[in-house]
Short mmCIF file of C-alpha atoms and ligand atoms in Angstrom, two decimals:
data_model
loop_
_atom_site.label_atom_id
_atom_site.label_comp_id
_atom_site.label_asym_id
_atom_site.label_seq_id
_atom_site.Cartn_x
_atom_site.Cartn_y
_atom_site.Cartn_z
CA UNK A 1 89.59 147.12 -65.23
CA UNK A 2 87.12 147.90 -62.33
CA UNK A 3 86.04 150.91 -61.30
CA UNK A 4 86.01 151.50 -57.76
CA UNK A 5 83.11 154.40 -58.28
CA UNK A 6 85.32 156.85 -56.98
CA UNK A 7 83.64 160.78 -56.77
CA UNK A 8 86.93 162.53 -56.46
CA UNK A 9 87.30 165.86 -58.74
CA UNK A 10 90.17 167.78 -57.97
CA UNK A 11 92.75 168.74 -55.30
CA UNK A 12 91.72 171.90 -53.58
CA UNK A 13 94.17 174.46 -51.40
CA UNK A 14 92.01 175.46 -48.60
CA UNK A 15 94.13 178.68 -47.93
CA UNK A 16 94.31 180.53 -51.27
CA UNK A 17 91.27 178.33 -53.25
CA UNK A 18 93.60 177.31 -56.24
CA UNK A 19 92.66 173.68 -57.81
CA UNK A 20 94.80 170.98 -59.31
CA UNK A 21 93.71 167.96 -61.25
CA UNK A 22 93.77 165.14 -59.16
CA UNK A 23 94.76 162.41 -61.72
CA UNK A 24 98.73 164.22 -61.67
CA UNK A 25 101.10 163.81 -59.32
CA UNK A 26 100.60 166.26 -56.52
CA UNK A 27 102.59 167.47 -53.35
CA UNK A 28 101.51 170.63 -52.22
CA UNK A 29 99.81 173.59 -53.37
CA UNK A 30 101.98 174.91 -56.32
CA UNK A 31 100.52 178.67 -55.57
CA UNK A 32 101.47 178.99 -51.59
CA UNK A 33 102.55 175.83 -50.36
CA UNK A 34 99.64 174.77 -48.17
CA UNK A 35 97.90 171.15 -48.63
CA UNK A 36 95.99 169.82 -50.92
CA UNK A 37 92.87 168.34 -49.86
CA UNK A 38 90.79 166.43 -52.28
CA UNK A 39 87.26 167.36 -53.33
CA UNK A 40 84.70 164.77 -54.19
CA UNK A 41 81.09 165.48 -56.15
CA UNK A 42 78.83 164.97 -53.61
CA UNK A 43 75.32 165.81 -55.54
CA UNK A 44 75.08 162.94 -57.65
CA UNK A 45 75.66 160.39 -54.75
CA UNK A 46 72.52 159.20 -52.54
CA UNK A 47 73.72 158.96 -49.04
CA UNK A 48 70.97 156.78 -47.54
CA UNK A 49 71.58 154.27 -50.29
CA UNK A 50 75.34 154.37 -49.95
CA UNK A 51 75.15 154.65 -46.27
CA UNK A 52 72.70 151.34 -46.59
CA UNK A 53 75.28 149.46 -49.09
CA UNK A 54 78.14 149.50 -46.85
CA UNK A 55 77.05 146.40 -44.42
CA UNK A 56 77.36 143.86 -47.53
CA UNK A 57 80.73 145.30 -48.47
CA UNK A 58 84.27 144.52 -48.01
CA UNK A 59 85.39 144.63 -44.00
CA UNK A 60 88.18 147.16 -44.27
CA UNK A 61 88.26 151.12 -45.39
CA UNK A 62 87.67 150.46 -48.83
CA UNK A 63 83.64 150.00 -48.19
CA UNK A 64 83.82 153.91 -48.29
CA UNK A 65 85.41 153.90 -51.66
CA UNK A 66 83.30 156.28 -53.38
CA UNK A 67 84.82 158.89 -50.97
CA UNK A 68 88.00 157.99 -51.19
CA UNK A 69 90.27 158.70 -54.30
CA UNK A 70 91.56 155.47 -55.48
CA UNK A 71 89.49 154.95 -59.24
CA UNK A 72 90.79 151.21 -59.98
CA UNK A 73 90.14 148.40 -57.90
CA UNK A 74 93.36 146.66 -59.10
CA UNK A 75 95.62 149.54 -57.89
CA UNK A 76 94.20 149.31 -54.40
CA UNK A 77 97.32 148.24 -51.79
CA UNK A 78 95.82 146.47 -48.95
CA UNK A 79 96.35 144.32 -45.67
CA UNK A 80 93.08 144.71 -44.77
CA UNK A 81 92.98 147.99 -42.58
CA UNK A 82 90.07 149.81 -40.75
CA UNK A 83 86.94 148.61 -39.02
CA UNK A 84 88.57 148.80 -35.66
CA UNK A 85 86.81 147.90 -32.25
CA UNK A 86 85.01 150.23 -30.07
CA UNK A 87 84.92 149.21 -27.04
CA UNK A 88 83.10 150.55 -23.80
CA UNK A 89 85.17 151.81 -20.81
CA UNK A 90 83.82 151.03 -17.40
CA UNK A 91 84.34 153.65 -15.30
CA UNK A 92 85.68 153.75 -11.65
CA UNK A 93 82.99 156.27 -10.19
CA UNK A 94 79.13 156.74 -10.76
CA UNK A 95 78.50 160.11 -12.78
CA UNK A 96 80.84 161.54 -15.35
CA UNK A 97 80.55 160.48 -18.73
CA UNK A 98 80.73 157.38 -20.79
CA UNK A 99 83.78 156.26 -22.08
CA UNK A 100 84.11 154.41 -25.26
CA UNK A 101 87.51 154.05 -26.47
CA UNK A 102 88.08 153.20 -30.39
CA UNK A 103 91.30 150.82 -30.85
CA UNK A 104 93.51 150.85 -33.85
CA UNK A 105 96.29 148.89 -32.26
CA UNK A 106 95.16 146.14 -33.99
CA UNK A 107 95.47 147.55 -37.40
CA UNK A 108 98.24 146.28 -39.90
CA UNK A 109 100.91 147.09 -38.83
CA UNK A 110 100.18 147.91 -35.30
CA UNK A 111 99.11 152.08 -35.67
CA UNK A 112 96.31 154.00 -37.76
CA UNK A 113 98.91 154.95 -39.90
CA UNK A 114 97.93 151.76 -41.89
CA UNK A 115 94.79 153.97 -42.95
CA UNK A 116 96.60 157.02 -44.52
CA UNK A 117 99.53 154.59 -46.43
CA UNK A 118 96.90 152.38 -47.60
CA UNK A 119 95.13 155.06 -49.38
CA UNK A 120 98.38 157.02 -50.13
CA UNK A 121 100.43 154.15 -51.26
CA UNK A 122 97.38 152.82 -53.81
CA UNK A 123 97.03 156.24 -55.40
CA UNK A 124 100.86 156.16 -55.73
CA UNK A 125 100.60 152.96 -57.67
CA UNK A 126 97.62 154.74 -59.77
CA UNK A 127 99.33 157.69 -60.77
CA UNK A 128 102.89 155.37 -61.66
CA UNK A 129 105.41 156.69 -58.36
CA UNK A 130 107.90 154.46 -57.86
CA UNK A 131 109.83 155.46 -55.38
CA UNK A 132 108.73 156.80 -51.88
CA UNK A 133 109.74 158.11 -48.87
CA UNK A 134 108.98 159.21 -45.49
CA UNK A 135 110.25 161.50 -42.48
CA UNK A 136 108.46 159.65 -39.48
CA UNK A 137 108.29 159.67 -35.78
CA UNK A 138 108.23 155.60 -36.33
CA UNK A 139 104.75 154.32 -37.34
CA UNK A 140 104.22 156.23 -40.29
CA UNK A 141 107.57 154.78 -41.68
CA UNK A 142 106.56 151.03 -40.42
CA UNK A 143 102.97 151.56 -42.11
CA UNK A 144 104.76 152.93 -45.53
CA UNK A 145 107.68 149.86 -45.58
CA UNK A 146 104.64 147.86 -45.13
CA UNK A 147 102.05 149.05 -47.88
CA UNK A 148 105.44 149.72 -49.97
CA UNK A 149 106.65 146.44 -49.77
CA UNK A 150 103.00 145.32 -50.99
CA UNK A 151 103.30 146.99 -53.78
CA UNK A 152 107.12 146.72 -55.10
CA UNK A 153 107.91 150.13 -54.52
CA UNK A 154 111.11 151.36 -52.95
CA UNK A 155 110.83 153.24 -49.62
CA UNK A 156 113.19 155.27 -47.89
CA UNK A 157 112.64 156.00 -44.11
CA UNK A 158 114.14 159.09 -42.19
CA UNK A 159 113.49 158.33 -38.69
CA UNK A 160 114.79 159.63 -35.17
CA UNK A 161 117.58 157.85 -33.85
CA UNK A 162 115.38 158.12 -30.83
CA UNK A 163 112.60 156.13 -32.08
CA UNK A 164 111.75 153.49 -30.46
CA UNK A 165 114.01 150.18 -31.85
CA UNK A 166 110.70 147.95 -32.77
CA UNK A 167 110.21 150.52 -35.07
CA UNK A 168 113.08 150.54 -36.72
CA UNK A 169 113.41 146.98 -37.31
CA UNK A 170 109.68 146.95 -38.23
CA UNK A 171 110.88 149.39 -41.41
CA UNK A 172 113.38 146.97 -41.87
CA UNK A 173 111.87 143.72 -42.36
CA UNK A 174 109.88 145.16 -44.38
CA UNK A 175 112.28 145.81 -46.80
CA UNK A 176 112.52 150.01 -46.59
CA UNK A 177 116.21 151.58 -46.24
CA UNK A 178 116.17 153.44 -42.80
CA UNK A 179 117.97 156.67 -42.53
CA UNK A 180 117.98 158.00 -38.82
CA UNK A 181 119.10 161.22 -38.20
CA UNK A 182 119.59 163.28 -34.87
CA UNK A 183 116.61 165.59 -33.46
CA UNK A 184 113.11 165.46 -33.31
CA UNK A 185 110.64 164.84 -36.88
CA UNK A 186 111.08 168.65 -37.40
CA UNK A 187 115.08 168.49 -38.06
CA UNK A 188 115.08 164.91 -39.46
CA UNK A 189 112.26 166.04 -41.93
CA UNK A 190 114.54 169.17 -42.84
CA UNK A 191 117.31 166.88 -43.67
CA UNK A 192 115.34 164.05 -45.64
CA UNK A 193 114.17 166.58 -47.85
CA UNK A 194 117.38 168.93 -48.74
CA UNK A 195 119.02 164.95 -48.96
CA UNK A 196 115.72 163.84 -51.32
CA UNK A 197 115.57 167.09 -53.31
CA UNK A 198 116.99 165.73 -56.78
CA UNK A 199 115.88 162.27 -56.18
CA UNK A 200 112.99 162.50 -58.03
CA UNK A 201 111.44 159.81 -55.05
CA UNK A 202 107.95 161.36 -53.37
CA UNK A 203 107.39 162.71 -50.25
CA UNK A 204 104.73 160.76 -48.36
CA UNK A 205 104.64 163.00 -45.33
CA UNK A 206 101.33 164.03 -43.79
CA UNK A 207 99.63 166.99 -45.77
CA UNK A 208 102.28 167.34 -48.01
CA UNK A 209 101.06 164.28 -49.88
CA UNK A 210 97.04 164.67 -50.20
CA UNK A 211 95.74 161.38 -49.85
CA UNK A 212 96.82 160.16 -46.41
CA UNK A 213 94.46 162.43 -44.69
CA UNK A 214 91.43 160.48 -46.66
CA UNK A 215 92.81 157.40 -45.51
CA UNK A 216 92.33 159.18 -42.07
CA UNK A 217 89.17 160.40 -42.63
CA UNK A 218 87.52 156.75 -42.63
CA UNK A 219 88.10 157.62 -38.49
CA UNK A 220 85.43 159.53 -38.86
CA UNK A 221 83.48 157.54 -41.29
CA UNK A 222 83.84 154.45 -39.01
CA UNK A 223 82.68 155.78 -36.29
CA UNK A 224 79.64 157.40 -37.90
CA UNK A 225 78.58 153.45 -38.76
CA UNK A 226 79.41 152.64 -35.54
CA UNK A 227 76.98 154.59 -33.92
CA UNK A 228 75.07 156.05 -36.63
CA UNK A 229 74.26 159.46 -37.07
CA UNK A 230 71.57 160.43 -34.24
CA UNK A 231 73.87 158.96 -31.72
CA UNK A 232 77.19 159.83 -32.39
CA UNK A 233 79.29 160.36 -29.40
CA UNK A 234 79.40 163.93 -28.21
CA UNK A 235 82.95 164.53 -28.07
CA UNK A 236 86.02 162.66 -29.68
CA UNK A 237 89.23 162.80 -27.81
CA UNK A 238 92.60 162.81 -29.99
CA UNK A 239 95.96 162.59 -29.93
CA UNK A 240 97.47 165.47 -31.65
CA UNK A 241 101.09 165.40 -33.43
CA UNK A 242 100.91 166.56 -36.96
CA UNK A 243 96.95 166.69 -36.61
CA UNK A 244 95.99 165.15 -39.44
CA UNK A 245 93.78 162.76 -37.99
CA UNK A 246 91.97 165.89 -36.62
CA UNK A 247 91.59 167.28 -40.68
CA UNK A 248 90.39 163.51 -41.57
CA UNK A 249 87.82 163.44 -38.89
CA UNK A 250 86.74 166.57 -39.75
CA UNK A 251 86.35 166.00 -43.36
CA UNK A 252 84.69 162.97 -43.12
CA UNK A 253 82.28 164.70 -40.61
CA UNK A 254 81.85 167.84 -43.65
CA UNK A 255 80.80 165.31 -46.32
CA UNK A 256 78.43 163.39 -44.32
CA UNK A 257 76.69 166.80 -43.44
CA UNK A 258 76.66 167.60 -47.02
CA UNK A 259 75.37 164.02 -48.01
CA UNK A 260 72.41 165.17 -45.53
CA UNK A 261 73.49 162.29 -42.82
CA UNK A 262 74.49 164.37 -40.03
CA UNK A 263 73.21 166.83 -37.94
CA UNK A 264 74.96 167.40 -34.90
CA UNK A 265 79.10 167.12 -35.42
CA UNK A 266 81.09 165.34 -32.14
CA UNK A 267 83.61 168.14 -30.49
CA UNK A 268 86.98 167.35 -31.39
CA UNK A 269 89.15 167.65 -28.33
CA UNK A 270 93.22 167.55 -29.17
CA UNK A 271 95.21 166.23 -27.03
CA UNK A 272 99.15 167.01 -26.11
CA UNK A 273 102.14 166.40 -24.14
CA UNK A 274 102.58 169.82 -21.36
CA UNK A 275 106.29 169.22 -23.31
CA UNK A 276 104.65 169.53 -26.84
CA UNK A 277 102.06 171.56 -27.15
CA UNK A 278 102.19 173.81 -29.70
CA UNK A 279 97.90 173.23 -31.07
CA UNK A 280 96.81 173.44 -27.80
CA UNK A 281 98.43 176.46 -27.05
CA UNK A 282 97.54 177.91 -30.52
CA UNK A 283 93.68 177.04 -29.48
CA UNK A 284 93.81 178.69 -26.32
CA UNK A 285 95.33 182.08 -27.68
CA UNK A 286 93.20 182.08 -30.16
CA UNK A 287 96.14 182.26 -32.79
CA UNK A 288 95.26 181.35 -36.83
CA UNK A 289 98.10 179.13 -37.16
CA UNK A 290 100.95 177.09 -34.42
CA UNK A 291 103.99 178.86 -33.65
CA UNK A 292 107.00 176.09 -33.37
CA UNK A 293 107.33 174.89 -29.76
CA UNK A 294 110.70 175.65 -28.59
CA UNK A 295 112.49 172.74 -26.72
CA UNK A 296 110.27 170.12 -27.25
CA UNK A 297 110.41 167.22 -25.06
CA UNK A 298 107.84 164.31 -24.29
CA UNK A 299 107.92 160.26 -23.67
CA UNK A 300 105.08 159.59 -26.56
CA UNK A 301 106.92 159.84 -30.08
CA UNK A 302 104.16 160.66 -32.06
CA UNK A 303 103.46 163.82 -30.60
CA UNK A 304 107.01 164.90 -30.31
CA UNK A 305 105.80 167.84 -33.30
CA UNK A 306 106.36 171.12 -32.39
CA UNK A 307 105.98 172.86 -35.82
CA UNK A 308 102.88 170.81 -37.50
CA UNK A 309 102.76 171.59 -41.58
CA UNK A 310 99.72 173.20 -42.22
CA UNK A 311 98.47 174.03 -38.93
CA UNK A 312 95.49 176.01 -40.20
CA UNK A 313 93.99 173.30 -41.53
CA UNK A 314 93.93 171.34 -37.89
CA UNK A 315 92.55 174.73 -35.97
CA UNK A 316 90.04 175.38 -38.20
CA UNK A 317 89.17 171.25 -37.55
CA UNK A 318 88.92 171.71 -33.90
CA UNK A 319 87.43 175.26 -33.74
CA UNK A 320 84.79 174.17 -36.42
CA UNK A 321 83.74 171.19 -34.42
CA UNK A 322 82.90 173.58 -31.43
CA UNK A 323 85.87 171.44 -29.53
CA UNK A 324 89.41 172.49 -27.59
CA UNK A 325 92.61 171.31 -26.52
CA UNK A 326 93.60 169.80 -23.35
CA UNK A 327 97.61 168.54 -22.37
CA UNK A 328 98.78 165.77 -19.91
CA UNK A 329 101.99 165.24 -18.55
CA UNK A 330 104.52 161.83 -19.50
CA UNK A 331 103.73 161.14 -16.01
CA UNK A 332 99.82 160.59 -16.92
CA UNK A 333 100.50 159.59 -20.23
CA UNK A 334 102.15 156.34 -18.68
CA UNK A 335 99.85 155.92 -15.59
CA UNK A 336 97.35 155.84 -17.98
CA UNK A 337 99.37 152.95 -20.15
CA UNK A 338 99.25 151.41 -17.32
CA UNK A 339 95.58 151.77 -16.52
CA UNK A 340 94.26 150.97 -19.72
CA UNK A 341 96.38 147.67 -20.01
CA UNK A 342 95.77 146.41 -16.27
CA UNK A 343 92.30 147.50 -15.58
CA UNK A 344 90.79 147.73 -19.63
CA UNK A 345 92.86 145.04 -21.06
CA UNK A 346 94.21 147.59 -23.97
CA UNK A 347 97.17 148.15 -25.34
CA UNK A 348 97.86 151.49 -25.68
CA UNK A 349 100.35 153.18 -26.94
CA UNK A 350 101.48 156.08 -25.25
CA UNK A 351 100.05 158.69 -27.95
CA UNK A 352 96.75 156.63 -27.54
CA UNK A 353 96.90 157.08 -23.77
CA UNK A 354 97.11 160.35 -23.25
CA UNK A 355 93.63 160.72 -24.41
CA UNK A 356 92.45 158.26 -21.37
CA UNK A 357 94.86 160.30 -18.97
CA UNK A 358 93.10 163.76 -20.49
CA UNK A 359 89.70 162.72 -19.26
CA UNK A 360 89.71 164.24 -15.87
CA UNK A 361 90.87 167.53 -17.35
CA UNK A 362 88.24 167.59 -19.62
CA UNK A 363 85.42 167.43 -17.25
CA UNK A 364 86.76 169.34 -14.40
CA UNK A 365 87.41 172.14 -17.04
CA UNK A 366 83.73 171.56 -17.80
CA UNK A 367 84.41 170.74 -21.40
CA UNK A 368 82.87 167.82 -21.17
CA UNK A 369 79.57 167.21 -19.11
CA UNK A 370 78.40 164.57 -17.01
CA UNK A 371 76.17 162.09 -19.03
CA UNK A 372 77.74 162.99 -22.59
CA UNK A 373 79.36 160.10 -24.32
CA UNK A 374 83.29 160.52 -24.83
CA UNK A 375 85.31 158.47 -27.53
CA UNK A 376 88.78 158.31 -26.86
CA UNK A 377 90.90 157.17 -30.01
CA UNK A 378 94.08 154.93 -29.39
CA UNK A 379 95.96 155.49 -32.17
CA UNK A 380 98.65 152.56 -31.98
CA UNK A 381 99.62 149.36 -29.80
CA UNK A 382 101.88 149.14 -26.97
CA UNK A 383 103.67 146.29 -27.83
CA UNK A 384 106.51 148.94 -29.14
CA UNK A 385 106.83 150.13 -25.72
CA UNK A 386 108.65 148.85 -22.90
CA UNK A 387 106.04 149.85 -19.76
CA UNK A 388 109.02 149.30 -17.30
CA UNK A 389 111.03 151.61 -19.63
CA UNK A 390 108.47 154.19 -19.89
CA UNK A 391 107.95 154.59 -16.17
CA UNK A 392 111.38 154.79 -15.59
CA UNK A 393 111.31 158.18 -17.93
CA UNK A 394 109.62 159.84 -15.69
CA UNK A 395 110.46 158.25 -12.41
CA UNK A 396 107.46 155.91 -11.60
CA UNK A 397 106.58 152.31 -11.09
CA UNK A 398 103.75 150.90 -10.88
CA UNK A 399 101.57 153.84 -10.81
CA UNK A 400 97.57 153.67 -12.09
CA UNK A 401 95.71 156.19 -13.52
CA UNK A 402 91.73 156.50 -13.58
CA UNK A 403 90.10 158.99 -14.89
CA UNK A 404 88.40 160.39 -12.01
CA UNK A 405 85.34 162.49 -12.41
C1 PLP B 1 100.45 156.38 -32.31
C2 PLP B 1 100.32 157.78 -32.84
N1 PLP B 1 99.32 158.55 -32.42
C3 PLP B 1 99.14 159.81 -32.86
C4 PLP B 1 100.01 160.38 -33.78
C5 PLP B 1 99.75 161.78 -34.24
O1 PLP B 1 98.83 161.74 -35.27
P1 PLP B 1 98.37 162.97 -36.15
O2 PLP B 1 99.50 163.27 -37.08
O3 PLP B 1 97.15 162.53 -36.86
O4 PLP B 1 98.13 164.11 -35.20
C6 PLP B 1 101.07 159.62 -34.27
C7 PLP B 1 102.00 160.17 -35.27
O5 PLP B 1 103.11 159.75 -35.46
C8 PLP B 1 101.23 158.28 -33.79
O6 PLP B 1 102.22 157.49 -34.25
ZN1 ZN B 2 97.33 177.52 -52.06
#
């Protein structure tokens, strides 16, 4: 059977430095709890060779495969994920700086969660899980049904009963069994796991499961190809839920630096609801880990977290980078749905669009300088979404957004 060329070595835990072997079935740390985050021997691989390979390779995620931890080619699960646009923003005033917003609502199945279940899923099939399941704010669970159903594994999905009803068919079709539960992820995920506890199924949630966050990570690896490593933009705009895109980024950012392919790291900037904002507030107080937000409340699913697992892991991300935190209200969130769909032609959804509504924020708090370039990442599409629906929530119609400098 192929080899994909895979470098991975072990599972490390970042908070108390115990390693696992990566070729077992592994949750979380079995010494404190914490993730798992995979470790890949970097010395032996040349990255101006592998960095030069990757134009002739497959068009999807898997043309980083030596970083990612999936050793057989026949065991990879794909629908042909990653290499998303990036597209430039025009902006409304002279001055300020230059958009450029990165668009994964045209992965598979409409989110960048495609990334993390791709890579999660095909290690499941390597390591011989059959039988998977998923707490989810809605695309998480759509992405697993999805890569599941690709691979003839069972899926169960805990969702919301809030979540938005695309979604829940979505999980359907695809063949998962949907549980939904009242609350926000935080309770549901409670209750999937006390109801999964002699199962013997596996969790796929984020962290607790090590190899979605690589899938993530090619985030960061795209948009080093994208614009290469002398130009990369200045400062990468995100929205936050359970942050793990923030950790991917990150890491992907780490290993090019140790490869010897970057020199300068973009900010990471996370963004959150003013109704959900338990990172940002964490940032701003300086605090080593998130304490749960209490009555959480916000229009964009996603980032309806208020106790993220692991939350060292996604301050030390943001703090490392030399970025912040910034919140919106719903009330941006949709005028900027709005704004990106009738003026930009993108479909955002609203977890994506916060990070277009956090732009004036950013530069009036002077976190972000005129001239800099600023990616904004849309994380999913907005053909979930009812706009008329959404701007009823919060009393609006009609209303644009533009991020004014
Ligand atoms: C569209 C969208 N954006 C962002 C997020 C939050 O992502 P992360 O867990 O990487 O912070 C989610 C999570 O459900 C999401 O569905
Ligand atoms: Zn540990």
């Amino acid at each position: 059977m192929a080899a994909t060329g895979s470098r991975l070595t072990r599972l490390d835990c970042r908070a108390c430095c115990t390693s696992v072997e990566a070729d077992r079935v592994a949750g979380t740390c079995p010494t404190c709890g914490h993730a798992l985050l995979a470790t890949y021997d970097l010395d032996g691989l040349d990255g101006r060779a592998w960095v030069a390979d990757w134009p002739g390779r497959p068009s999807s995620l898997w043309r980083y495969r030596e970083l990612l931890p999936v050793r057989r080619t026949d065991d990879i699960v794909t629908l042909g994920e990653g290499r998303s646009p990036v597209l430039p923003l025009a902006r409304p005033d002279e001055g300020g700086p230059t958009l450029w917003l990165k668009d994964d609502g045209g992965l598979p199945t409409g989110s960048f969660k495609s990334r993390g279940m791709s890579v999660a899923v095909s290690r499941a099939v390597e390591l011989g899980i059959r039988e998977l399941f998923v707490p989810s704010a809605g695309n998480a669970g759509v992405a697993l049904a999805a890569y599941g159903a690709r691979a003839g594994r069972t899926v169960r999905v805990y969702l919301p009963e809030r979540t938005p009803a695309p979604m829940k068919e979505g999980c359907r079709a695809y063949g998962a069994e949907v549980v939904e539960l009242p609350g926000t992820l935080r309770e549901v995920g409670g209750a999937a796991r006390e109801r999964e506890r002699r199962s013997g199924a596996f969790d796929m949630s984020t962290l607790r499961e090590p190899y979605r966050v690589e899938g993530k990570k090619t985030m960061g690896l795209e948009i080093y190809e994208e614009f290469g490593g002398d130009r990369l933009p200045d400062a990468i705009v995100y929205p936050t839920g359970g942050g793990t895109g923030l950790v991917g980024m990150h890491k992907a950012f780490l290993e090019l630096r140790t490869l010897g392919l970057l020199e300068r790291m973009p900010r990471l900037y996370a963004v959150q609801p003013n109704g959900c904002a338990p990172v940002v507030r964490a940032l701003r107080d300086g605090a080593a880990s998130v304490v749960p937000w209490e009555a959480p409340e916000t229009i964009a699913p996603g980032l309806l977290i208020p106790a993220p697992f692991d939350s060292e892991r996604i301050l030390e991300a943001v703090r490392g980078s030399g970025g912040g935190g910034v919140t919106v209200t719903d009330r941006q969130i949709v005028a900027a749905v709005r704004t990106l769909a009738s003026r930009h032609g993108v479909s955002a959804s609203p977890e994506g669009a916060a990070t277009y509504a956090a732009v004036p924020e950013l530069v009036r708090s002077g976190a972000v300088r005129d001239g800099e370039s600023v990616l904004l990442y849309n994380t999913g599409s907005g053909l979930p979404f009812s706009l008329a629906s959404l701007e009823r929530s919060v009393g609006v119609a009609g209303e644009s957004e533009a991020p004014r400098n």
